[in-house]
Amino acid sequence: MPHLSRASFFTSRKHKPSSTKMATLTMSRPAVAGFSFENCRRNVILEGEVNNLGCSLPAARKTGTTICGVVFKDGVVLGADTRATEGMVVADKNCSKIHYISPNIYCCGAGTAADTEMTTQIISSNLELHSLSTGRLPRVATANRMLKQMLFRYQGYIGAALVLGGVDCNGPHLYSIYPHGSTDKLPYVTMGSGSLAAMAVFEDRYKPDLEEEEAKRLVRDAIAAGIFNDLGSGSNIDLTVITKGNVDYIRPHDEANKKGVRTGDYKYKRGTTAVLSKCVTPLDLEVVEESIQTMDTS
Amino acid sequence: MLSAQGFGGPGKMKEYHYAGAVENRFSPYAFNGGTVLAVAGEDFAIVASDTRLSEGYSIHSRDSPKCYKLTDTTVIGCSGFHGDCLTLTKIIDARLKMYKHSNNKTMTSGAIAAMLSTILYSRRFFPYYVYNIIGGLDEEGKGAVYSFDPVGSYQRDTYKAGGSASAMLQPLLDNQIGFKNMEGVQHLPLTQEKAVQLVKDVFISAAERDVYTGDALRVCVITKDGINEQTIPLRKD
């Protein structure tokens, strides 16, 4: 702990402190093992207060989902659907479920959308620092260790079910990681609400040492089984093919479902929305940056 | 959302009774999804429904339409719990036959609606879990739509959506058929072609966002010449 002398601390300030106590020094404590129960009491109180008002706390958005991975001759193929649901309504028709961990490792995520997103980003960041420290390309087993230790620490409260795949100095590796922190190292894995449909396809057609095109077809068909037979999965199929020294991030690999074409014209003429009053306030702003983000207006 | 259920106080977890009394209630209802829509025009009526039958995250059938023909001028759309839909339509068919035999005439749409209301209310304390919409022609040959709640409250409408995607479709119909929230738009009467086109487009949008709606759309157009059925494909995911 850095030692600050009281004299030097006060002479640098202009204010006259009324007490002779030292001002509080904020410093991050080293990471403590085990689950931190700090916020539980506050959460119980908050939940009670909100329920008294007649509302309920917002439910986290889950992704429904079918994700899978397969190890083939030269590497791994990861696949995912692209539907995110909020209850039984589709919240996002084309979300990305295959997350970057490191140049040679990618991770598909099912479960609570925010949890999969943040967990993979945290591990990706820590893995980059680790890789700079070791001077080597990160290994899939390292990413697996980091993910399972974090998820176990949170005792399953982080709802992230992951399929982690990559190629490192020891060859291609594939892991499935469950929200409570258990992992399985297997040649083919599926996760999410559509995992049974996808696994049915794998169990039928998987064999060791597949060629790249065969493996891509197998993963595509497994995700398609999830998309068509599971209500929580849908829209398109994203694939990621990882081999030694090369990653193909194919989004979308297959647009399995296109929006139906509407025959009517639903454009509104100017003036259809009634303007009740108008008040124009000019603002003095300078344009710093302009960017365009397309949205689906079909 | 973090649940504080396992928290019994600072430093303690709640005691779990693994061998204690656990009550597992059997639910007599299931939700099988599906959306139904009916529109009434000047001299026609349209009843449309999707054909997907689901339960939980699974699909039971991609070809289970929810429109049932009652008479030559009336079609009913039922969505909700499929078991109750089947029983209810059987009961309505039986009652139609009884009416025909004792009164020597076919029941009119208005009469069927009134009868359905009493059938549903007779089960007020163990309801039929069905959302009904009747579409047909009234005695004057004009289009009529009657919409119901599960216990029998009903009213005559110009258009109504029911079932899982009803909350998404109803505002769209209010705008396009009822001309609500629009200024300076000509209130043209709805033609049969425009109505069928609107129904198809509206279901395409519902299938995009509601997981229970999809596979195919069955449209029944009721005119004085009879009932014409069309089936068009929808998203299958």
Coordinates of C-alpha atoms in Angstrom, one line a residue:
Chain A
M1 CA 0.0 0.0 0.0
P2 CA 1.6 3.4 -1.0
H3 CA 2.5 5.5 2.0
L4 CA 1.3 9.1 1.9
S5 CA 2.7 11.5 4.4
R6 CA -0.1 13.8 5.9
A7 CA 2.0 16.9 5.6
S8 CA 2.6 16.7 1.8
F9 CA -1.0 15.8 1.2
F10 CA -2.4 19.0 2.9
T11 CA 0.2 21.5 1.7
S12 CA -0.8 20.8 -1.9
R13 CA -4.4 21.7 -1.3
K14 CA -5.9 25.2 -0.9
H15 CA -8.9 24.2 1.2
K16 CA -8.9 24.2 5.0
P17 CA -10.1 20.8 6.2
S18 CA -12.2 21.0 9.4
S19 CA -11.2 17.5 10.6
T20 CA -7.7 16.2 10.9
K21 CA -8.7 12.9 9.3
M22 CA -7.1 11.9 6.0
A23 CA -9.5 12.0 3.0
T24 CA -10.5 8.6 1.8
L25 CA -8.2 7.0 -0.7
T26 CA -9.9 4.8 -3.3
M27 CA -7.8 1.8 -4.4
S28 CA -8.9 -1.4 -6.1
R29 CA -8.5 -4.4 -3.8
P30 CA -6.9 -7.6 -5.4
A31 CA -9.6 -10.0 -6.7
V32 CA -11.1 -12.1 -3.9
A33 CA -11.9 -15.7 -4.5
G34 CA -15.6 -16.9 -4.3
F35 CA -18.9 -15.2 -4.8
S36 CA -19.3 -11.6 -3.6
F37 CA -22.5 -11.3 -1.6
E38 CA -22.2 -7.5 -1.2
N39 CA -25.2 -6.5 -3.3
C40 CA -27.6 -9.2 -2.2
R41 CA -29.1 -7.3 0.7
R42 CA -29.6 -4.3 -1.6
N43 CA -31.2 -6.5 -4.3
V44 CA -33.7 -8.0 -1.8
I45 CA -34.8 -4.5 -0.7
L46 CA -35.0 -3.2 -4.3
E47 CA -37.0 -6.2 -5.5
G48 CA -39.4 -5.6 -2.6
E49 CA -39.8 -1.9 -3.3
V50 CA -40.4 -2.5 -7.0
N51 CA -43.0 -5.2 -6.2
N52 CA -44.8 -2.8 -3.8
L53 CA -45.3 -0.4 -6.7
G54 CA -47.0 -3.1 -8.6
C55 CA -44.2 -3.6 -11.2
S56 CA -41.7 -6.3 -11.6
L57 CA -38.0 -6.1 -12.4
P58 CA -37.2 -6.3 -16.1
A59 CA -36.4 -9.8 -17.3
A60 CA -33.1 -10.3 -19.0
R61 CA -33.3 -10.9 -22.8
K62 CA -32.4 -14.5 -23.7
T63 CA -31.3 -15.5 -27.1
G64 CA -33.3 -18.8 -27.6
T65 CA -30.7 -20.1 -29.9
T66 CA -29.0 -23.0 -31.6
I67 CA -25.2 -23.0 -31.5
C68 CA -22.8 -25.9 -32.3
G69 CA -19.3 -26.7 -33.2
V70 CA -17.4 -29.6 -34.9
V71 CA -13.7 -30.5 -35.1
F72 CA -12.6 -31.5 -38.6
K73 CA -9.3 -32.5 -40.2
D74 CA -7.6 -29.1 -40.3
G75 CA -9.5 -27.2 -37.6
V76 CA -12.9 -26.3 -36.1
V77 CA -16.2 -25.1 -37.6
L78 CA -18.5 -23.1 -35.3
G79 CA -22.1 -22.3 -36.3
A80 CA -25.0 -20.2 -34.8
D81 CA -28.5 -19.0 -35.8
T82 CA -29.3 -15.3 -35.6
R83 CA -32.6 -14.8 -33.7
A84 CA -32.8 -13.1 -30.3
T85 CA -36.1 -13.4 -28.4
E86 CA -37.6 -11.5 -25.6
G87 CA -40.2 -13.9 -24.2
M88 CA -41.9 -15.3 -27.3
V89 CA -41.4 -12.1 -29.4
V90 CA -38.4 -11.8 -31.7
A91 CA -36.3 -8.9 -30.5
D92 CA -33.5 -9.0 -33.0
K93 CA -33.8 -10.9 -36.4
N94 CA -30.1 -10.8 -37.2
C95 CA -27.9 -10.7 -34.1
S96 CA -24.4 -12.0 -34.1
K97 CA -23.8 -14.9 -31.7
I98 CA -20.2 -15.9 -32.6
H99 CA -17.9 -13.7 -30.6
Y100 CA -14.2 -13.0 -31.0
I101 CA -11.9 -14.2 -28.3
S102 CA -8.5 -14.0 -29.9
P103 CA -7.2 -14.2 -33.6
N104 CA -7.3 -18.0 -33.4
I105 CA -10.2 -18.6 -30.9
Y106 CA -13.9 -17.8 -31.3
C107 CA -16.8 -18.5 -29.0
C108 CA -20.6 -19.0 -29.7
G109 CA -22.9 -17.9 -26.9
A110 CA -26.4 -19.0 -25.8
G111 CA -28.5 -17.9 -22.8
T112 CA -28.8 -14.4 -21.5
A113 CA -27.6 -12.1 -24.3
A114 CA -25.8 -9.5 -22.1
D115 CA -24.0 -12.3 -20.1
T116 CA -22.6 -14.0 -23.2
E117 CA -21.6 -10.6 -24.7
M118 CA -19.8 -9.3 -21.6
T119 CA -18.3 -12.6 -20.5
T120 CA -16.6 -13.2 -23.9
Q121 CA -15.4 -9.6 -24.1
I122 CA -13.9 -9.8 -20.6
I123 CA -12.1 -13.0 -21.3
S124 CA -11.0 -11.7 -24.7
S125 CA -9.4 -8.7 -23.1
N126 CA -7.7 -10.7 -20.3
L127 CA -6.5 -13.3 -22.9
E128 CA -4.9 -10.5 -25.0
L129 CA -3.0 -9.2 -22.0
H130 CA -1.9 -12.8 -21.1
S131 CA -0.8 -13.4 -24.7
L132 CA 1.4 -10.3 -24.6
S133 CA 2.8 -11.4 -21.3
T134 CA 3.7 -14.9 -22.5
G135 CA 4.7 -13.7 -26.0
R136 CA 2.8 -16.6 -27.5
L137 CA -0.5 -17.2 -29.4
P138 CA -3.2 -18.0 -26.8
R139 CA -4.3 -21.6 -26.3
V140 CA -7.9 -22.7 -26.3
A141 CA -7.4 -24.5 -23.0
T142 CA -6.4 -21.1 -21.4
A143 CA -9.6 -19.4 -22.6
N144 CA -11.6 -22.4 -21.3
R145 CA -10.0 -22.2 -17.9
M146 CA -10.6 -18.5 -17.6
L147 CA -14.3 -18.8 -18.7
K148 CA -15.1 -21.7 -16.4
Q149 CA -13.4 -20.1 -13.4
M150 CA -15.4 -16.9 -13.9
L151 CA -18.7 -18.7 -14.4
F152 CA -18.2 -21.0 -11.4
R153 CA -17.3 -17.9 -9.2
Y154 CA -20.8 -16.6 -10.1
Q155 CA -22.5 -19.9 -9.2
G156 CA -24.6 -20.0 -12.3
Y157 CA -26.1 -16.5 -12.0
I158 CA -24.3 -15.5 -15.2
G159 CA -26.5 -17.3 -17.7
A160 CA -24.0 -18.0 -20.4
A161 CA -23.8 -21.3 -22.2
L162 CA -20.8 -21.3 -24.6
V163 CA -19.3 -23.3 -27.4
L164 CA -15.6 -22.4 -27.5
G165 CA -13.5 -23.4 -30.5
G166 CA -10.0 -22.6 -31.9
V167 CA -6.7 -23.8 -33.3
D168 CA -3.5 -23.4 -31.3
C169 CA 0.0 -24.9 -31.2
N170 CA -1.5 -28.3 -30.0
G171 CA -4.1 -28.5 -32.8
P172 CA -7.8 -27.8 -33.1
H173 CA -9.9 -27.9 -29.8
L174 CA -13.6 -27.6 -29.0
Y175 CA -15.2 -27.1 -25.6
S176 CA -18.8 -26.6 -24.4
I177 CA -19.1 -24.5 -21.2
Y178 CA -22.2 -24.5 -19.0
P179 CA -23.5 -21.5 -16.9
H180 CA -22.4 -23.2 -13.6
G181 CA -18.9 -23.6 -14.8
S182 CA -18.6 -27.2 -16.0
T183 CA -16.9 -27.9 -19.3
D184 CA -16.6 -30.8 -21.8
K185 CA -13.9 -31.3 -24.3
L186 CA -15.5 -33.1 -27.3
P187 CA -15.3 -33.4 -31.1
Y188 CA -18.8 -32.1 -31.6
V189 CA -21.1 -30.0 -29.3
T190 CA -24.4 -28.2 -29.4
M191 CA -26.0 -25.7 -26.9
G192 CA -29.1 -23.6 -26.6
S193 CA -32.8 -24.3 -26.9
G194 CA -32.3 -25.9 -30.3
S195 CA -29.4 -28.1 -29.1
L196 CA -31.5 -31.3 -29.3
A197 CA -32.4 -30.7 -32.9
A198 CA -28.8 -29.9 -33.8
M199 CA -27.4 -32.9 -31.9
A200 CA -29.8 -35.2 -33.7
V201 CA -28.1 -34.2 -37.0
F202 CA -24.6 -34.5 -35.5
E203 CA -25.3 -38.0 -34.1
D204 CA -26.5 -39.1 -37.5
R205 CA -23.8 -37.8 -39.7
Y206 CA -20.6 -37.0 -37.7
K207 CA -17.5 -39.0 -38.4
P208 CA -13.9 -38.2 -37.5
D209 CA -11.5 -36.4 -39.9
L210 CA -14.1 -34.6 -42.0
E211 CA -13.1 -32.4 -44.9
E212 CA -13.7 -28.6 -44.6
E213 CA -16.6 -28.6 -47.0
E214 CA -18.2 -31.6 -45.4
A215 CA -17.8 -30.1 -41.9
K216 CA -19.4 -26.8 -43.1
R217 CA -22.3 -28.7 -44.6
L218 CA -22.8 -30.7 -41.4
V219 CA -22.8 -27.6 -39.2
R220 CA -25.1 -25.7 -41.6
D221 CA -27.6 -28.6 -41.5
A222 CA -27.4 -28.9 -37.7
I223 CA -28.2 -25.2 -37.3
A224 CA -30.9 -25.4 -39.9
A225 CA -32.5 -28.2 -37.9
G226 CA -32.6 -25.9 -34.9
I227 CA -33.9 -23.0 -36.9
F228 CA -36.9 -24.9 -38.4
N229 CA -37.8 -27.1 -35.5
D230 CA -37.1 -24.9 -32.5
L231 CA -39.3 -21.8 -31.9
G232 CA -36.5 -20.0 -30.0
S233 CA -34.1 -20.1 -33.0
G234 CA -34.5 -18.6 -36.5
S235 CA -33.5 -16.4 -39.3
N236 CA -30.0 -17.0 -40.8
I237 CA -27.0 -19.3 -40.3
D238 CA -23.6 -17.8 -39.4
L239 CA -20.5 -20.0 -39.7
T240 CA -16.9 -19.5 -38.5
V241 CA -14.2 -21.8 -39.9
I242 CA -10.9 -21.7 -37.9
T243 CA -7.8 -23.4 -39.3
K244 CA -4.1 -23.0 -38.6
G245 CA -3.3 -19.4 -39.5
N246 CA -6.7 -18.5 -41.0
V247 CA -10.2 -17.6 -39.9
D248 CA -13.3 -17.4 -42.2
Y249 CA -16.0 -15.4 -40.4
I250 CA -19.0 -16.1 -42.7
R251 CA -21.9 -13.9 -41.8
P252 CA -24.4 -14.9 -43.2
H253 CA -23.4 -18.3 -44.6
D254 CA -27.0 -19.1 -45.4
E255 CA -30.0 -16.9 -45.5
A256 CA -32.3 -19.7 -44.6
N257 CA -35.4 -17.5 -44.2
K258 CA -36.2 -14.5 -46.2
K259 CA -39.0 -12.0 -45.3
G260 CA -42.1 -12.5 -47.3
V261 CA -42.7 -10.0 -50.0
R262 CA -45.6 -7.7 -49.3
T263 CA -47.9 -6.8 -52.2
G264 CA -49.5 -3.7 -50.8
D265 CA -48.0 -0.2 -50.5
Y266 CA -47.7 1.1 -47.0
K267 CA -46.0 4.4 -47.5
Y268 CA -47.6 7.4 -45.9
K269 CA -47.9 10.8 -47.6
R270 CA -46.4 13.8 -45.9
G271 CA -49.0 15.2 -43.5
T272 CA -50.6 11.9 -42.6
T273 CA -49.5 12.3 -39.0
A274 CA -51.3 15.3 -37.4
V275 CA -48.9 18.1 -36.2
L276 CA -50.6 19.7 -33.2
S277 CA -48.0 22.4 -32.6
K278 CA -44.5 23.3 -33.7
C279 CA -41.6 24.9 -31.9
V280 CA -38.2 25.4 -33.5
T281 CA -35.2 26.0 -31.3
P282 CA -31.9 26.5 -33.2
L283 CA -28.9 24.9 -31.5
D284 CA -25.4 26.1 -32.1
L285 CA -23.5 22.8 -32.8
E286 CA -20.6 21.8 -35.0
V287 CA -20.5 18.5 -36.8
V288 CA -17.7 16.4 -35.4
E289 CA -18.4 13.1 -36.9
E290 CA -21.0 11.7 -39.4
S291 CA -21.7 8.0 -39.6
I292 CA -24.5 6.0 -41.3
Q293 CA -26.1 2.9 -39.6
T294 CA -28.5 1.0 -41.8
M295 CA -31.6 -0.5 -40.4
D296 CA -34.0 -3.1 -41.8
T297 CA -36.8 -1.0 -43.3
S298 CA -38.1 -3.8 -45.6
Chain B
M1 CA -32.1 -10.7 -13.3
L2 CA -30.2 -11.7 -10.1
S3 CA -32.6 -13.5 -7.8
A4 CA -32.2 -13.0 -4.1
Q5 CA -34.3 -16.1 -3.3
G6 CA -31.4 -18.1 -1.8
F7 CA -30.4 -15.3 0.5
G8 CA -31.5 -15.7 4.1
G9 CA -29.5 -12.8 5.7
P10 CA -25.9 -11.6 5.9
G11 CA -23.4 -14.5 5.8
K12 CA -26.2 -17.2 5.5
M13 CA -27.9 -19.0 2.6
K14 CA -31.5 -20.1 3.0
E15 CA -32.1 -23.6 4.3
Y16 CA -33.3 -25.8 1.5
H17 CA -35.7 -28.7 2.4
Y18 CA -35.0 -31.3 -0.2
A19 CA -37.3 -33.9 1.3
G20 CA -40.1 -31.6 2.2
A21 CA -43.7 -31.4 0.9
V22 CA -43.6 -30.3 -2.7
E23 CA -46.9 -29.6 -4.5
N24 CA -46.8 -30.1 -8.2
R25 CA -50.0 -28.8 -9.7
F26 CA -51.3 -30.5 -12.9
S27 CA -52.5 -27.8 -15.3
P28 CA -55.5 -28.8 -17.4
Y29 CA -54.6 -26.1 -20.0
A30 CA -51.8 -25.9 -22.6
F31 CA -51.0 -23.0 -24.9
N32 CA -50.8 -24.1 -28.6
G33 CA -50.3 -20.7 -30.2
G34 CA -51.7 -19.5 -33.4
T35 CA -53.2 -16.2 -34.7
V36 CA -56.7 -15.6 -36.2
L37 CA -58.0 -12.6 -38.1
A38 CA -61.4 -11.6 -39.5
V39 CA -62.4 -8.7 -41.7
A40 CA -66.0 -7.7 -42.7
G41 CA -66.6 -5.9 -46.0
E42 CA -69.7 -4.5 -47.8
D43 CA -70.7 -7.9 -49.2
F44 CA -68.0 -10.3 -48.1
A45 CA -66.2 -11.5 -45.0
I46 CA -62.7 -12.9 -44.6
V47 CA -61.5 -15.2 -41.9
A48 CA -57.7 -16.1 -41.9
S49 CA -55.5 -18.0 -39.6
D50 CA -51.9 -19.4 -39.6
T51 CA -51.5 -23.2 -39.6
R52 CA -48.8 -23.7 -37.0
L53 CA -49.6 -25.8 -33.9
S54 CA -46.9 -25.4 -31.2
E55 CA -46.3 -26.2 -27.6
G56 CA -43.4 -24.7 -25.5
Y57 CA -40.5 -24.4 -27.9
S58 CA -41.6 -27.3 -30.2
I59 CA -43.9 -27.5 -33.2
H60 CA -46.6 -30.2 -33.2
S61 CA -47.8 -29.5 -36.7
R62 CA -47.2 -27.2 -39.6
D63 CA -50.6 -27.9 -41.2
S64 CA -53.3 -27.3 -38.5
P65 CA -55.6 -24.5 -39.7
K66 CA -57.6 -22.7 -37.1
C67 CA -60.6 -21.8 -39.4
Y68 CA -63.6 -24.1 -39.1
K69 CA -66.5 -24.0 -41.5
L70 CA -69.9 -23.9 -39.7
T71 CA -72.4 -23.1 -42.4
D72 CA -72.3 -21.9 -46.0
T73 CA -72.1 -18.3 -44.8
T74 CA -70.2 -18.6 -41.5
V75 CA -66.6 -19.5 -40.6
I76 CA -65.2 -19.5 -37.0
G77 CA -61.5 -19.0 -36.1
C78 CA -60.4 -20.5 -32.8
S79 CA -57.0 -20.2 -31.2
G80 CA -55.6 -21.0 -27.8
F81 CA -55.7 -24.4 -26.3
H82 CA -56.2 -26.9 -29.2
G83 CA -58.1 -29.5 -27.1
D84 CA -60.7 -26.9 -26.2
C85 CA -60.9 -25.6 -29.8
L86 CA -61.7 -29.1 -31.0
T87 CA -64.3 -29.8 -28.4
L88 CA -65.9 -26.4 -28.8
T89 CA -66.3 -26.8 -32.6
K90 CA -67.8 -30.2 -32.1
I91 CA -70.3 -28.8 -29.7
I92 CA -71.2 -25.9 -32.1
D93 CA -71.6 -28.4 -35.0
A94 CA -74.0 -30.5 -32.9
R95 CA -76.0 -27.5 -31.8
L96 CA -76.3 -26.3 -35.4
K97 CA -77.7 -29.6 -36.4
M98 CA -80.2 -29.6 -33.5
Y99 CA -81.3 -26.1 -34.5
K100 CA -81.7 -27.2 -38.2
H101 CA -83.8 -30.2 -37.2
S102 CA -86.1 -28.3 -34.9
N103 CA -86.5 -25.0 -36.8
N104 CA -86.1 -26.2 -40.3
K105 CA -83.6 -23.4 -41.2
T106 CA -79.8 -22.8 -41.0
M107 CA -78.6 -20.6 -38.2
T108 CA -77.7 -17.1 -39.2
S109 CA -74.2 -15.6 -38.2
G110 CA -75.8 -13.4 -35.5
A111 CA -77.7 -16.4 -34.0
I112 CA -74.5 -18.5 -33.9
A113 CA -72.7 -15.7 -32.2
A114 CA -75.4 -15.3 -29.5
M115 CA -75.4 -19.1 -29.0
L116 CA -71.6 -19.3 -28.7
S117 CA -71.7 -16.7 -26.0
T118 CA -74.1 -18.8 -23.9
I119 CA -72.0 -22.0 -24.5
L120 CA -68.9 -20.2 -23.3
Y121 CA -70.5 -18.6 -20.3
S122 CA -72.0 -22.0 -19.2
R123 CA -68.3 -22.8 -18.4
R124 CA -67.7 -19.6 -16.6
F125 CA -65.8 -21.3 -13.7
F126 CA -63.7 -23.7 -15.8
P127 CA -63.5 -21.8 -19.1
Y128 CA -62.8 -23.0 -22.6
Y129 CA -59.3 -21.6 -23.2
V130 CA -60.2 -20.4 -26.7
Y131 CA -60.1 -17.0 -28.4
N132 CA -63.0 -17.1 -30.9
I133 CA -63.7 -14.9 -33.9
I134 CA -66.7 -15.6 -36.1
G135 CA -66.8 -14.2 -39.7
G136 CA -69.8 -14.4 -42.0
L137 CA -72.6 -12.7 -43.8
D138 CA -75.6 -11.4 -41.9
E139 CA -79.3 -11.7 -43.0
E140 CA -78.9 -8.6 -45.3
G141 CA -75.9 -10.1 -47.0
K142 CA -73.4 -7.7 -45.5
G143 CA -70.2 -8.8 -43.9
A144 CA -70.2 -9.4 -40.1
V145 CA -67.4 -10.2 -37.6
Y146 CA -68.1 -11.2 -34.0
S147 CA -65.2 -11.4 -31.6
F148 CA -65.3 -13.2 -28.2
D149 CA -63.3 -13.5 -25.0
P150 CA -62.8 -17.0 -23.4
V151 CA -65.9 -16.6 -21.2
G152 CA -68.4 -15.4 -23.8
S153 CA -68.4 -11.6 -23.9
Y154 CA -68.8 -10.6 -27.5
Q155 CA -69.5 -7.7 -29.9
R156 CA -69.9 -7.1 -33.5
D157 CA -66.8 -5.6 -35.2
T158 CA -65.6 -4.6 -38.6
Y159 CA -62.2 -6.3 -38.1
K160 CA -60.5 -8.1 -35.3
A161 CA -57.3 -10.1 -34.6
G162 CA -57.1 -12.8 -31.9
G163 CA -54.5 -15.2 -30.7
S164 CA -50.8 -14.9 -30.0
A165 CA -49.9 -12.1 -32.5
S166 CA -53.2 -10.2 -31.9
A167 CA -51.4 -7.3 -30.1
M168 CA -49.2 -6.8 -33.1
L169 CA -51.9 -7.1 -35.8
Q170 CA -54.8 -5.1 -34.2
P171 CA -53.0 -1.7 -34.2
L172 CA -52.0 -2.2 -37.9
L173 CA -55.6 -3.0 -38.8
D174 CA -56.9 0.0 -36.8
N175 CA -54.6 2.1 -39.0
Q176 CA -55.2 0.5 -42.4
I177 CA -58.9 -0.4 -42.2
G178 CA -60.2 2.0 -39.4
F179 CA -58.0 4.9 -40.7
K180 CA -57.0 5.7 -37.2
N181 CA -54.2 8.2 -36.4
M182 CA -54.2 9.4 -40.0
E183 CA -54.9 12.9 -41.3
G184 CA -56.2 13.9 -44.7
V185 CA -56.6 10.4 -46.0
Q186 CA -59.6 9.4 -48.1
H187 CA -61.8 6.9 -46.3
L188 CA -62.3 4.5 -49.3
P189 CA -64.5 1.5 -48.6
L190 CA -62.6 -1.8 -48.4
T191 CA -62.7 -3.9 -51.6
Q192 CA -62.4 -7.6 -51.5
E193 CA -59.0 -7.7 -53.4
K194 CA -57.5 -5.0 -51.1
A195 CA -58.7 -6.8 -48.0
V196 CA -57.2 -10.2 -49.0
Q197 CA -53.9 -8.4 -49.9
L198 CA -53.9 -6.6 -46.6
V199 CA -54.6 -9.9 -44.7
K200 CA -51.7 -11.6 -46.4
D201 CA -49.3 -8.8 -45.8
V202 CA -50.2 -8.4 -42.2
F203 CA -49.6 -12.1 -41.5
I204 CA -46.1 -11.9 -43.2
S205 CA -45.3 -9.2 -40.7
A206 CA -46.7 -11.2 -37.7
A207 CA -44.6 -14.2 -38.7
E208 CA -41.5 -12.1 -38.6
R209 CA -41.8 -11.2 -34.9
D210 CA -44.1 -13.8 -33.2
V211 CA -42.5 -17.2 -32.8
Y212 CA -45.9 -18.9 -32.6
T213 CA -47.1 -17.6 -36.0
G214 CA -45.7 -19.0 -39.3
D215 CA -45.6 -22.0 -41.7
A216 CA -48.7 -21.2 -43.8
L217 CA -51.7 -18.9 -43.9
R218 CA -55.2 -20.2 -44.6
V219 CA -57.6 -17.5 -45.9
C220 CA -61.4 -18.2 -46.2
V221 CA -63.3 -15.6 -48.2
I222 CA -67.1 -15.7 -47.6
T223 CA -69.4 -14.3 -50.3
K224 CA -73.0 -15.0 -51.3
D225 CA -71.5 -17.5 -53.8
G226 CA -69.9 -19.6 -51.1
I227 CA -66.6 -20.0 -49.2
N228 CA -63.4 -19.8 -51.2
E229 CA -60.2 -21.1 -49.4
Q230 CA -56.6 -20.2 -50.2
T231 CA -53.3 -21.3 -48.6
I232 CA -50.1 -19.3 -48.9
P233 CA -46.7 -20.2 -47.4
L234 CA -45.2 -18.2 -44.5
R235 CA -41.8 -18.3 -42.8
K236 CA -41.0 -21.7 -41.4
D237 CA -38.5 -20.8 -38.7

